[in-house]
Amino acid sequence: MIYDANTGTLPADLSFNCCVIGSGPAGITLALKLAEAGQRVVLMEAGDRDFTAESQDLYQGALLGLDSHPLDTPRLRYLGGTSGHWTGRCLLMDPSDFVRRADVPLSGWPIGYDDLAPYQNAAAEIIGTEPFDSLRTPADDSGTIDLITQRFSSEHELFDLRAYDSRRFGTYYEKALEETPGIDVILNANHTRFKVDGDNGQIIAAQFRNYADLTAEVTAETFVIAKGAMENARTLLHLNAEYDNRFGNQGDMVGRCFMDHPRVRHGAYFITKRLYSHSRYFELERIFRRTVPELVLSAAPDYARSEGMLNAAVWLERLSSDPLTEYEVGETSFIQALEYNRDYFYVGTSKVNGEQSPNLNSRIMLLPDQDRFGLYKIGFDWQLQPIDISSMRRATIEAAQFLIRTGLGRMQIDPDLWAERPPEELPLESSSHHMGGTRMADTPDLGVVDANCQVIGSQNLYVAGSSVFATSGHANPTFTIVQLALRLSDHLISQA
């Protein structure tokens, strides 16, 4: 059943096996899988079925570090969460993303790629895409650069462009949430506080308020915070302020090592061969995906590690059969001498998406200002390190050299990135891929949750979503979020 706290309609019994707070991809996946195993689950959502300004306004906060999107812009506060912004791209994290590196402090996860691999097929089914076969293939015989395979989440009939859409979890799973036995969804229920047994750290209940100040209390055997990376950190910061840092903050790690994928757009590249494109699936992509194809290139993991690089990917995208503009031609004599439809045939734009290394100073913190429910607002201090920038630069150079080696074309490199300017002087963009803040680790001096996503120091409190990422890789996080949620559901079922 789906209830609306704003109307005062609530389940008669507010005692559950599991209380999941947040209805994004992680929360919905958890609720459905736990209910399928026979558990009685409540899924608490602070927003409505659709966007409302009243709810979205609660996501406002302050940018304290590098420039980024306003905090209420990239996140969505309604059923399905930020999957409402998602374009449907799916990428796997690389096996190397999970491995500790001596040259990258705080790198490494307490789990590995193989721990998530068993959940790939189930995640693909939930997200609405095909499973991955191979993740990387060598781009050429240099051993330095790979082609990266991606998938698209979509709901479309063959040759029917109108039906294309990436899978919005709220609309797609609304009927299943309404009809699945054992699941109660409560909309417009803003989580404000946990009640704790002070002796053993057991969460006794979670308190919620609607937008008319009606208060309700939910009890459960286990609680899962699945509010999105920023709100997960915010929730634990509030809890630890009340209970003397006993919930994952014994090492002052809650909110720290917050990551995004920094992005730099380079400008034009061009293809010198008379092909549809660099992709043999160009025409299928154009017809079925309503988009032009793109090629994703990344330094080979062994090469990147030997060169002290993080993971990063260069996207050659938006290809079209047009000549270079006068601005794109510029003052380089070689480019000026090229003739469209003789020397080159397709033009596109490129960007590099970088991995952000774990950084204690890149963090979520609480501000003195409070929202309408008396909760402190978020301050986001986004900070990058030199290795983050140098890795983006090196990845771009490897992609450009690949085009030259193969005779496929040429690409521009942003001059500020080429000159290795500091982050504050670069034309950086945020990908709004929020990760970290409640990172997974073996000990509280390194993180907040353990390998099973249980908050360190708690008896029955867990965290779901990208906030548990220990490193970011370069991959869009949605696929990994669902894999982790499936793994967590198995753990909670085994503990029942």
Coordinates of C-alpha atoms in Angstrom, one line a residue:
M1 CA 0.0 0.0 0.0
I2 CA 1.0 3.6 -0.6
Y3 CA 0.0 6.0 2.1
D4 CA 0.2 9.8 2.3
A5 CA 1.3 11.3 5.7
N6 CA 0.0 14.7 4.5
T7 CA -3.6 13.4 4.6
G8 CA -3.1 11.6 7.9
T9 CA -3.5 8.2 6.4
L10 CA -1.0 5.7 7.9
P11 CA -0.8 2.0 8.3
A12 CA -2.7 0.8 11.4
D13 CA 0.4 -1.0 12.6
L14 CA 3.7 1.0 12.5
S15 CA 5.9 -1.9 13.6
F16 CA 8.0 -3.6 10.9
N17 CA 10.8 -6.0 10.2
C18 CA 12.7 -3.3 8.3
C19 CA 12.3 0.5 7.9
V20 CA 13.9 1.8 4.8
I21 CA 14.3 5.6 4.7
G22 CA 14.5 7.0 1.1
S23 CA 12.9 5.7 -2.1
G24 CA 15.6 6.1 -4.7
P25 CA 17.1 3.1 -6.6
A26 CA 18.7 1.7 -3.4
G27 CA 15.6 2.1 -1.2
I28 CA 13.2 0.7 -3.7
T29 CA 15.5 -2.3 -4.6
L30 CA 15.8 -3.1 -0.9
A31 CA 12.1 -2.8 -0.1
L32 CA 11.1 -5.1 -3.0
K33 CA 13.7 -7.7 -2.2
L34 CA 13.1 -7.8 1.5
A35 CA 9.3 -8.1 0.9
E36 CA 9.9 -10.9 -1.6
A37 CA 11.7 -12.8 1.2
G38 CA 8.6 -12.4 3.5
Q39 CA 9.7 -9.4 5.5
R40 CA 7.3 -6.6 6.4
V41 CA 8.9 -3.4 5.2
V42 CA 8.0 0.2 5.4
L43 CA 9.5 2.6 2.8
M44 CA 9.6 6.1 4.1
E45 CA 9.7 9.0 1.5
A46 CA 10.0 12.6 2.4
G47 CA 8.5 13.8 -0.8
D48 CA 5.3 13.1 -2.8
R49 CA 4.7 10.9 -5.8
D50 CA 5.9 13.8 -8.0
F51 CA 8.0 16.9 -7.6
T52 CA 6.8 19.6 -5.1
A53 CA 8.5 22.9 -4.4
E54 CA 7.7 22.5 -0.7
S55 CA 9.7 19.3 -0.4
Q56 CA 12.5 20.3 -2.8
D57 CA 13.1 23.4 -0.8
L58 CA 14.5 21.3 2.0
Y59 CA 17.5 20.4 -0.1
Q60 CA 18.9 23.9 0.0
G61 CA 22.4 24.3 1.5
A62 CA 25.7 26.1 1.0
L63 CA 28.7 25.6 -1.3
L64 CA 31.8 26.0 0.7
G65 CA 34.5 24.7 -1.6
L66 CA 34.9 24.4 -5.4
D67 CA 32.0 25.6 -7.5
S68 CA 29.3 23.0 -8.0
H69 CA 25.6 22.9 -8.7
P70 CA 23.3 24.4 -6.0
L71 CA 22.5 21.6 -3.6
D72 CA 18.8 21.6 -4.4
T73 CA 19.4 21.3 -8.2
P74 CA 21.0 17.8 -8.8
R75 CA 18.9 16.0 -6.2
L76 CA 15.2 15.2 -6.3
R77 CA 13.0 14.7 -3.3
Y78 CA 10.1 12.5 -4.3
L79 CA 9.2 8.9 -5.0
G80 CA 12.1 7.4 -7.0
G81 CA 14.5 10.1 -5.8
T82 CA 17.2 11.4 -8.1
S83 CA 16.6 8.6 -10.6
G84 CA 14.3 11.3 -12.0
H85 CA 17.4 13.1 -13.3
W86 CA 19.1 9.9 -14.6
T87 CA 19.8 9.7 -18.3
G88 CA 20.0 5.9 -18.2
R89 CA 23.7 5.4 -18.7
C90 CA 25.1 2.3 -17.0
L91 CA 28.7 1.5 -16.3
L92 CA 30.4 -1.0 -14.1
M93 CA 33.2 -0.1 -11.8
D94 CA 36.5 -1.7 -12.7
P95 CA 38.1 -4.4 -10.6
S96 CA 41.0 -2.1 -9.9
D97 CA 38.7 0.5 -8.3
F98 CA 38.3 -1.7 -5.3
V99 CA 42.0 -2.5 -4.7
R100 CA 44.2 -0.6 -2.2
R101 CA 47.0 1.5 -3.7
A102 CA 50.1 2.4 -1.7
D103 CA 50.3 5.7 -3.7
V104 CA 46.7 6.7 -3.0
P105 CA 45.9 7.2 0.7
L106 CA 42.6 5.8 1.9
S107 CA 42.1 3.8 -1.3
G108 CA 40.6 0.3 -1.4
W109 CA 37.4 -1.2 -0.3
P110 CA 36.9 -4.0 2.3
I111 CA 35.0 -5.9 -0.5
G112 CA 36.1 -6.5 -4.0
Y113 CA 34.7 -6.6 -7.5
D114 CA 34.0 -10.3 -7.2
D115 CA 31.7 -9.6 -4.2
L116 CA 29.4 -7.6 -6.4
A117 CA 29.7 -9.6 -9.6
P118 CA 27.0 -12.2 -8.5
Y119 CA 24.5 -9.3 -8.5
Q120 CA 25.1 -8.1 -12.0
N121 CA 22.3 -9.9 -13.7
A122 CA 19.8 -9.0 -11.1
A123 CA 20.9 -5.4 -11.1
A124 CA 20.5 -5.3 -14.9
E125 CA 17.0 -6.7 -14.6
I126 CA 16.0 -4.1 -12.0
I127 CA 17.6 -1.2 -13.9
G128 CA 16.2 -2.3 -17.3
T129 CA 19.4 -3.0 -19.2
E130 CA 21.4 -6.0 -20.4
P131 CA 24.1 -7.5 -18.2
F132 CA 27.6 -6.6 -19.1
D133 CA 29.8 -9.2 -20.9
S134 CA 33.3 -7.6 -21.1
L135 CA 33.9 -4.2 -19.4
R136 CA 37.1 -3.2 -21.2
T137 CA 38.7 -4.2 -24.5
P138 CA 42.1 -2.8 -25.8
A139 CA 41.6 0.1 -28.1
D140 CA 44.7 -0.8 -30.1
D141 CA 47.9 -2.8 -29.5
S142 CA 49.7 -0.1 -27.5
G143 CA 48.6 -1.5 -24.1
T144 CA 47.9 2.0 -22.9
I145 CA 44.3 2.6 -23.6
D146 CA 41.0 0.7 -23.5
L147 CA 37.5 1.0 -24.9
I148 CA 34.9 1.1 -22.1
T149 CA 31.6 -0.7 -22.6
Q150 CA 28.4 1.0 -21.4
R151 CA 24.7 0.1 -21.4
F152 CA 21.6 2.1 -21.4
S153 CA 18.5 1.7 -19.2
S154 CA 15.5 2.1 -21.4
E155 CA 11.9 1.2 -21.9
H156 CA 11.2 1.3 -25.6
E157 CA 9.6 -0.7 -28.3
L158 CA 11.7 -1.5 -31.4
F159 CA 11.5 1.4 -33.9
D160 CA 9.2 3.4 -31.5
L161 CA 11.2 6.5 -30.5
R162 CA 8.4 7.9 -28.5
A163 CA 8.6 5.1 -26.0
Y164 CA 12.2 5.6 -25.0
D165 CA 12.9 6.6 -21.5
S166 CA 15.5 5.7 -18.9
R167 CA 14.0 3.8 -16.0
R168 CA 12.6 6.3 -13.4
F169 CA 12.3 4.1 -10.3
G170 CA 9.3 6.0 -8.9
T171 CA 7.0 5.8 -11.9
Y172 CA 8.3 2.4 -13.0
Y173 CA 8.0 0.6 -9.6
E174 CA 5.0 2.5 -8.3
K175 CA 2.5 -0.2 -9.1
A176 CA 4.8 -2.9 -7.6
L177 CA 5.2 -0.9 -4.4
E178 CA 1.4 -0.5 -4.3
E179 CA 0.6 -4.1 -4.8
T180 CA 3.5 -6.1 -3.3
P181 CA 2.4 -7.8 -0.1
G182 CA 4.5 -6.8 2.9
I183 CA 5.4 -3.3 1.7
D184 CA 3.9 -0.1 3.0
V185 CA 5.1 3.2 1.5
I186 CA 4.5 6.4 3.4
L187 CA 4.9 9.6 1.3
N188 CA 5.5 13.1 2.7
A189 CA 7.2 11.6 5.8
N190 CA 10.2 13.6 6.7
H191 CA 12.6 11.7 9.0
T192 CA 13.7 13.9 11.9
R193 CA 15.2 11.7 14.5
F194 CA 16.2 8.2 15.7
K195 CA 15.4 7.0 19.2
V196 CA 18.2 4.9 20.6
D197 CA 18.7 2.5 23.4
G198 CA 21.6 4.2 25.1
D199 CA 22.9 1.0 26.7
N200 CA 23.5 -1.0 23.5
G201 CA 23.2 1.3 20.6
Q202 CA 20.0 -0.3 19.3
I203 CA 17.8 1.9 17.2
I204 CA 14.4 1.7 18.8
A205 CA 12.3 3.9 16.5
A206 CA 12.5 6.5 13.8
Q207 CA 10.4 9.7 14.1
F208 CA 8.8 11.4 11.1
R209 CA 6.8 14.6 10.4
N210 CA 4.5 15.5 7.6
Y211 CA 4.2 19.1 6.2
A212 CA 1.5 20.0 8.7
D213 CA 3.7 19.0 11.7
L214 CA 1.9 15.7 12.3
T215 CA 4.4 13.3 14.0
A216 CA 4.6 9.6 13.7
E217 CA 6.9 7.0 15.0
V218 CA 8.0 3.8 13.3
T219 CA 9.5 0.8 15.1
A220 CA 11.5 -1.9 13.3
E221 CA 14.1 -4.6 13.9
T222 CA 16.5 -3.0 11.4
F223 CA 16.7 0.5 9.9
V224 CA 18.3 1.5 6.6
I225 CA 19.2 5.0 5.7
A226 CA 18.9 5.3 1.9
K227 CA 18.4 9.1 1.4
G228 CA 21.2 9.8 -1.1
A229 CA 24.8 10.5 -0.3
M230 CA 24.5 14.0 1.1
E231 CA 21.4 13.3 3.2
N232 CA 22.9 10.0 4.5
A233 CA 25.9 11.9 5.8
R234 CA 23.6 14.6 7.2
T235 CA 21.5 12.1 9.0
L236 CA 24.5 10.4 10.7
L237 CA 26.0 13.8 11.6
H238 CA 22.8 14.7 13.5
L239 CA 22.7 11.3 15.1
N240 CA 26.3 11.5 16.3
A241 CA 25.8 15.0 17.6
E242 CA 23.1 13.6 19.9
Y243 CA 24.9 10.3 20.9
D244 CA 28.5 11.3 21.3
N245 CA 29.9 10.0 18.0
R246 CA 29.1 6.4 18.6
F247 CA 27.5 5.7 15.2
G248 CA 30.3 5.4 12.7
N249 CA 31.9 8.6 13.7
Q250 CA 34.4 7.3 16.2
G251 CA 37.2 8.4 13.9
D252 CA 35.5 11.6 12.8
M253 CA 34.8 10.1 9.3
V254 CA 31.1 10.9 8.8
G255 CA 30.8 13.4 6.0
R256 CA 34.4 13.1 5.0
C257 CA 35.9 11.8 1.7
F258 CA 32.9 13.1 -0.2
M259 CA 33.4 12.6 -3.9
D260 CA 32.1 13.6 -7.3
H261 CA 33.3 13.0 -10.8
P262 CA 35.0 16.2 -11.9
R263 CA 34.6 17.0 -15.6
V264 CA 36.4 19.2 -18.1
R265 CA 34.9 19.8 -21.6
H266 CA 37.6 20.0 -24.3
G267 CA 35.8 21.1 -27.4
A268 CA 35.9 19.6 -30.8
Y269 CA 37.4 16.4 -32.2
F270 CA 37.1 15.2 -35.8
I271 CA 37.1 11.9 -37.6
T272 CA 39.4 11.5 -40.6
K273 CA 37.9 8.3 -42.0
R274 CA 34.7 8.0 -44.1
L275 CA 32.8 5.9 -41.7
Y276 CA 29.5 6.3 -40.0
S277 CA 31.6 6.9 -37.0
H278 CA 34.0 5.3 -34.6
S279 CA 31.2 3.0 -33.5
R280 CA 29.9 0.1 -35.8
Y281 CA 26.6 0.6 -34.1
F282 CA 26.2 4.2 -35.1
E283 CA 23.0 3.8 -37.0
L284 CA 21.3 1.6 -34.4
E285 CA 22.3 4.1 -31.6
R286 CA 20.9 7.0 -33.6
I287 CA 17.6 5.2 -34.3
F288 CA 17.0 3.4 -31.0
R289 CA 18.5 5.8 -28.5
R290 CA 17.7 9.1 -30.1
T291 CA 21.3 10.1 -29.7
V292 CA 24.5 10.1 -31.7
P293 CA 27.1 7.5 -30.7
E294 CA 30.0 8.0 -28.3
L295 CA 33.2 6.3 -27.7
V296 CA 34.5 6.0 -24.1
L297 CA 38.3 5.7 -23.7
S298 CA 40.3 5.1 -20.5
A299 CA 43.9 4.3 -19.7
A300 CA 44.4 0.6 -19.3
P301 CA 44.4 -0.2 -15.5
D302 CA 47.9 -1.7 -15.4
Y303 CA 49.3 1.2 -17.4
A304 CA 47.5 3.8 -15.3
R305 CA 48.8 2.3 -12.1
S306 CA 52.3 2.1 -13.4
E307 CA 52.0 5.8 -14.3
G308 CA 50.5 6.9 -10.9
M309 CA 47.1 7.7 -12.5
L310 CA 43.6 7.4 -11.1
N311 CA 40.8 6.1 -13.2
A312 CA 39.4 8.5 -15.7
A313 CA 37.5 8.3 -19.0
V314 CA 37.4 10.5 -22.1
W315 CA 34.1 10.6 -23.9
L316 CA 34.1 11.3 -27.6
E317 CA 30.4 12.2 -28.2
R318 CA 27.8 14.2 -30.2
L319 CA 29.2 13.2 -33.5
S320 CA 27.7 14.8 -36.6
S321 CA 28.5 15.2 -40.3
D322 CA 29.4 18.9 -40.2
P323 CA 32.5 20.9 -40.9
L324 CA 34.6 22.5 -38.1
T325 CA 33.6 26.0 -37.3
E326 CA 36.0 28.8 -37.7
Y327 CA 36.5 29.0 -34.0
E328 CA 37.2 25.2 -33.8
V329 CA 39.7 25.4 -36.7
G330 CA 41.7 28.1 -34.8
E331 CA 45.2 29.1 -35.8
T332 CA 46.9 25.7 -36.2
S333 CA 48.2 25.5 -39.8
F334 CA 47.6 21.7 -40.0
I335 CA 44.0 22.0 -39.1
Q336 CA 43.5 25.0 -41.4
A337 CA 44.7 23.0 -44.3
L338 CA 42.1 20.2 -43.8
E339 CA 39.1 20.2 -46.1
Y340 CA 35.7 18.9 -45.0
N341 CA 34.4 15.9 -46.8
R342 CA 37.9 15.2 -48.1
D343 CA 40.3 15.1 -45.1
Y344 CA 37.7 14.7 -42.4
F345 CA 34.0 13.7 -42.3
Y346 CA 32.5 13.8 -38.8
V347 CA 32.9 16.3 -36.0
G348 CA 32.0 16.0 -32.3
T349 CA 32.8 17.2 -28.8
S350 CA 34.7 15.6 -26.1
K351 CA 35.0 15.6 -22.3
V352 CA 37.0 13.9 -19.6
N353 CA 35.4 12.5 -16.4
G354 CA 37.8 11.9 -13.7
E355 CA 38.0 9.8 -10.5
Q356 CA 38.3 11.8 -7.3
S357 CA 40.7 10.4 -4.8
P358 CA 39.6 10.0 -1.2
N359 CA 40.2 13.3 0.5
L360 CA 39.5 14.0 4.2
N361 CA 39.0 17.7 3.5
S362 CA 36.3 17.1 0.9
R363 CA 33.2 16.8 3.1
I364 CA 29.7 17.3 4.1
M365 CA 29.2 19.3 7.3
L366 CA 26.3 20.9 9.2
L367 CA 25.6 24.6 9.1
P368 CA 24.2 26.7 11.9
D369 CA 21.0 27.4 9.9
Q370 CA 18.1 25.1 10.4
D371 CA 15.3 23.9 8.1
R372 CA 11.6 23.9 8.9
F373 CA 12.0 20.7 10.9
G374 CA 14.8 22.0 13.1
L375 CA 17.5 20.0 11.2
Y376 CA 20.8 21.8 10.4
K377 CA 21.3 22.5 6.7
I378 CA 24.2 21.1 4.7
G379 CA 27.5 22.8 3.8
F380 CA 29.3 21.1 0.9
D381 CA 33.1 21.7 0.9
W382 CA 34.2 20.0 -2.4
Q383 CA 38.0 19.7 -2.6
L384 CA 40.2 18.1 -5.2
Q385 CA 43.9 17.0 -5.0
P386 CA 46.7 17.3 -7.5
I387 CA 46.4 13.6 -8.6
D388 CA 42.8 14.2 -9.6
I389 CA 43.8 16.9 -12.1
S390 CA 46.9 15.2 -13.4
S391 CA 45.0 12.0 -14.0
M392 CA 42.3 13.8 -16.1
R393 CA 45.1 15.4 -18.0
R394 CA 47.0 12.2 -18.7
A395 CA 43.8 10.4 -19.7
T396 CA 43.1 13.1 -22.2
I397 CA 46.6 12.9 -23.7
E398 CA 46.3 9.1 -24.0
A399 CA 43.0 9.5 -25.9
A400 CA 44.4 12.2 -28.2
Q401 CA 47.5 10.0 -28.9
F402 CA 45.2 7.1 -29.7
L403 CA 43.4 9.2 -32.4
I404 CA 46.8 10.2 -33.9
R405 CA 48.2 6.6 -33.7
T406 CA 45.2 5.1 -35.5
G407 CA 44.8 7.9 -38.0
L408 CA 41.2 8.2 -36.8
G409 CA 41.3 11.9 -36.1
R410 CA 42.4 14.7 -33.7
M411 CA 40.9 16.2 -30.6
Q412 CA 41.3 19.5 -28.7
I413 CA 42.6 19.6 -25.2
D414 CA 41.5 22.3 -22.8
P415 CA 44.5 24.7 -22.5
D416 CA 44.0 25.2 -18.8
L417 CA 44.1 21.4 -18.1
W418 CA 47.1 21.1 -20.5
A419 CA 48.9 23.7 -18.4
E420 CA 48.1 21.9 -15.2
R421 CA 46.4 24.8 -13.5
P422 CA 45.0 24.4 -10.0
P423 CA 41.4 23.2 -9.6
E424 CA 40.1 26.7 -8.8
E425 CA 41.4 28.0 -12.1
L426 CA 40.0 25.1 -14.3
P427 CA 36.7 25.1 -16.1
L428 CA 35.6 22.2 -13.9
E429 CA 32.0 20.9 -13.9
S430 CA 30.4 18.6 -11.4
S431 CA 28.9 15.4 -12.7
S432 CA 26.5 15.4 -9.7
H433 CA 27.5 11.8 -9.0
H434 CA 27.5 12.2 -5.2
M435 CA 29.6 9.5 -3.5
G436 CA 31.2 8.9 -0.1
G437 CA 30.5 10.6 3.2
T438 CA 29.6 7.3 4.9
R439 CA 32.4 5.3 3.3
M440 CA 32.9 1.5 3.7
A441 CA 35.9 0.4 5.7
D442 CA 37.2 -2.2 8.1
T443 CA 37.8 0.1 11.0
P444 CA 36.3 3.4 12.2
D445 CA 39.5 5.4 11.7
L446 CA 39.0 4.8 7.9
G447 CA 35.3 4.8 7.5
V448 CA 31.7 4.7 8.7
V449 CA 30.1 1.4 7.7
D450 CA 31.5 -2.1 7.5
A451 CA 31.6 -4.5 4.6
N452 CA 27.9 -5.3 5.1
C453 CA 27.0 -1.6 5.1
Q454 CA 26.2 -1.7 8.9
V455 CA 27.1 1.5 10.7
I456 CA 30.1 0.8 12.8
G457 CA 29.1 0.8 16.5
S458 CA 25.4 0.2 15.8
Q459 CA 23.4 -2.9 16.4
N460 CA 20.7 -2.5 13.7
L461 CA 21.4 0.5 11.5
Y462 CA 22.6 0.3 7.9
V463 CA 23.3 2.7 5.0
A464 CA 22.5 2.1 1.4
G465 CA 23.5 4.0 -1.7
S466 CA 26.6 5.7 -3.1
S467 CA 27.6 7.3 0.2
V468 CA 29.2 4.0 1.2
F469 CA 31.6 4.1 -1.9
A470 CA 35.2 4.0 -0.6
T471 CA 36.5 5.2 -4.0
S472 CA 34.7 6.6 -7.0
G473 CA 36.3 5.2 -10.1
H474 CA 35.0 6.9 -13.2
A475 CA 31.7 4.9 -13.7
N476 CA 28.3 6.4 -13.4
P477 CA 27.3 5.1 -9.9
T478 CA 23.7 3.8 -10.4
F479 CA 24.5 0.3 -11.4
T480 CA 26.9 -0.2 -8.5
I481 CA 24.2 1.3 -6.1
V482 CA 21.8 -1.4 -7.1
Q483 CA 24.4 -4.1 -6.9
L484 CA 25.2 -3.0 -3.3
A485 CA 21.5 -2.8 -2.4
L486 CA 20.9 -6.4 -3.6
R487 CA 23.9 -7.5 -1.6
L488 CA 22.6 -5.7 1.5
S489 CA 19.2 -7.3 1.1
D490 CA 20.8 -10.7 1.1
H491 CA 22.7 -9.9 4.3
L492 CA 19.5 -8.5 6.1
I493 CA 17.6 -11.6 5.0
S494 CA 20.3 -13.9 6.3
Q495 CA 20.3 -12.1 9.7
A496 CA 16.5 -12.2 10.1

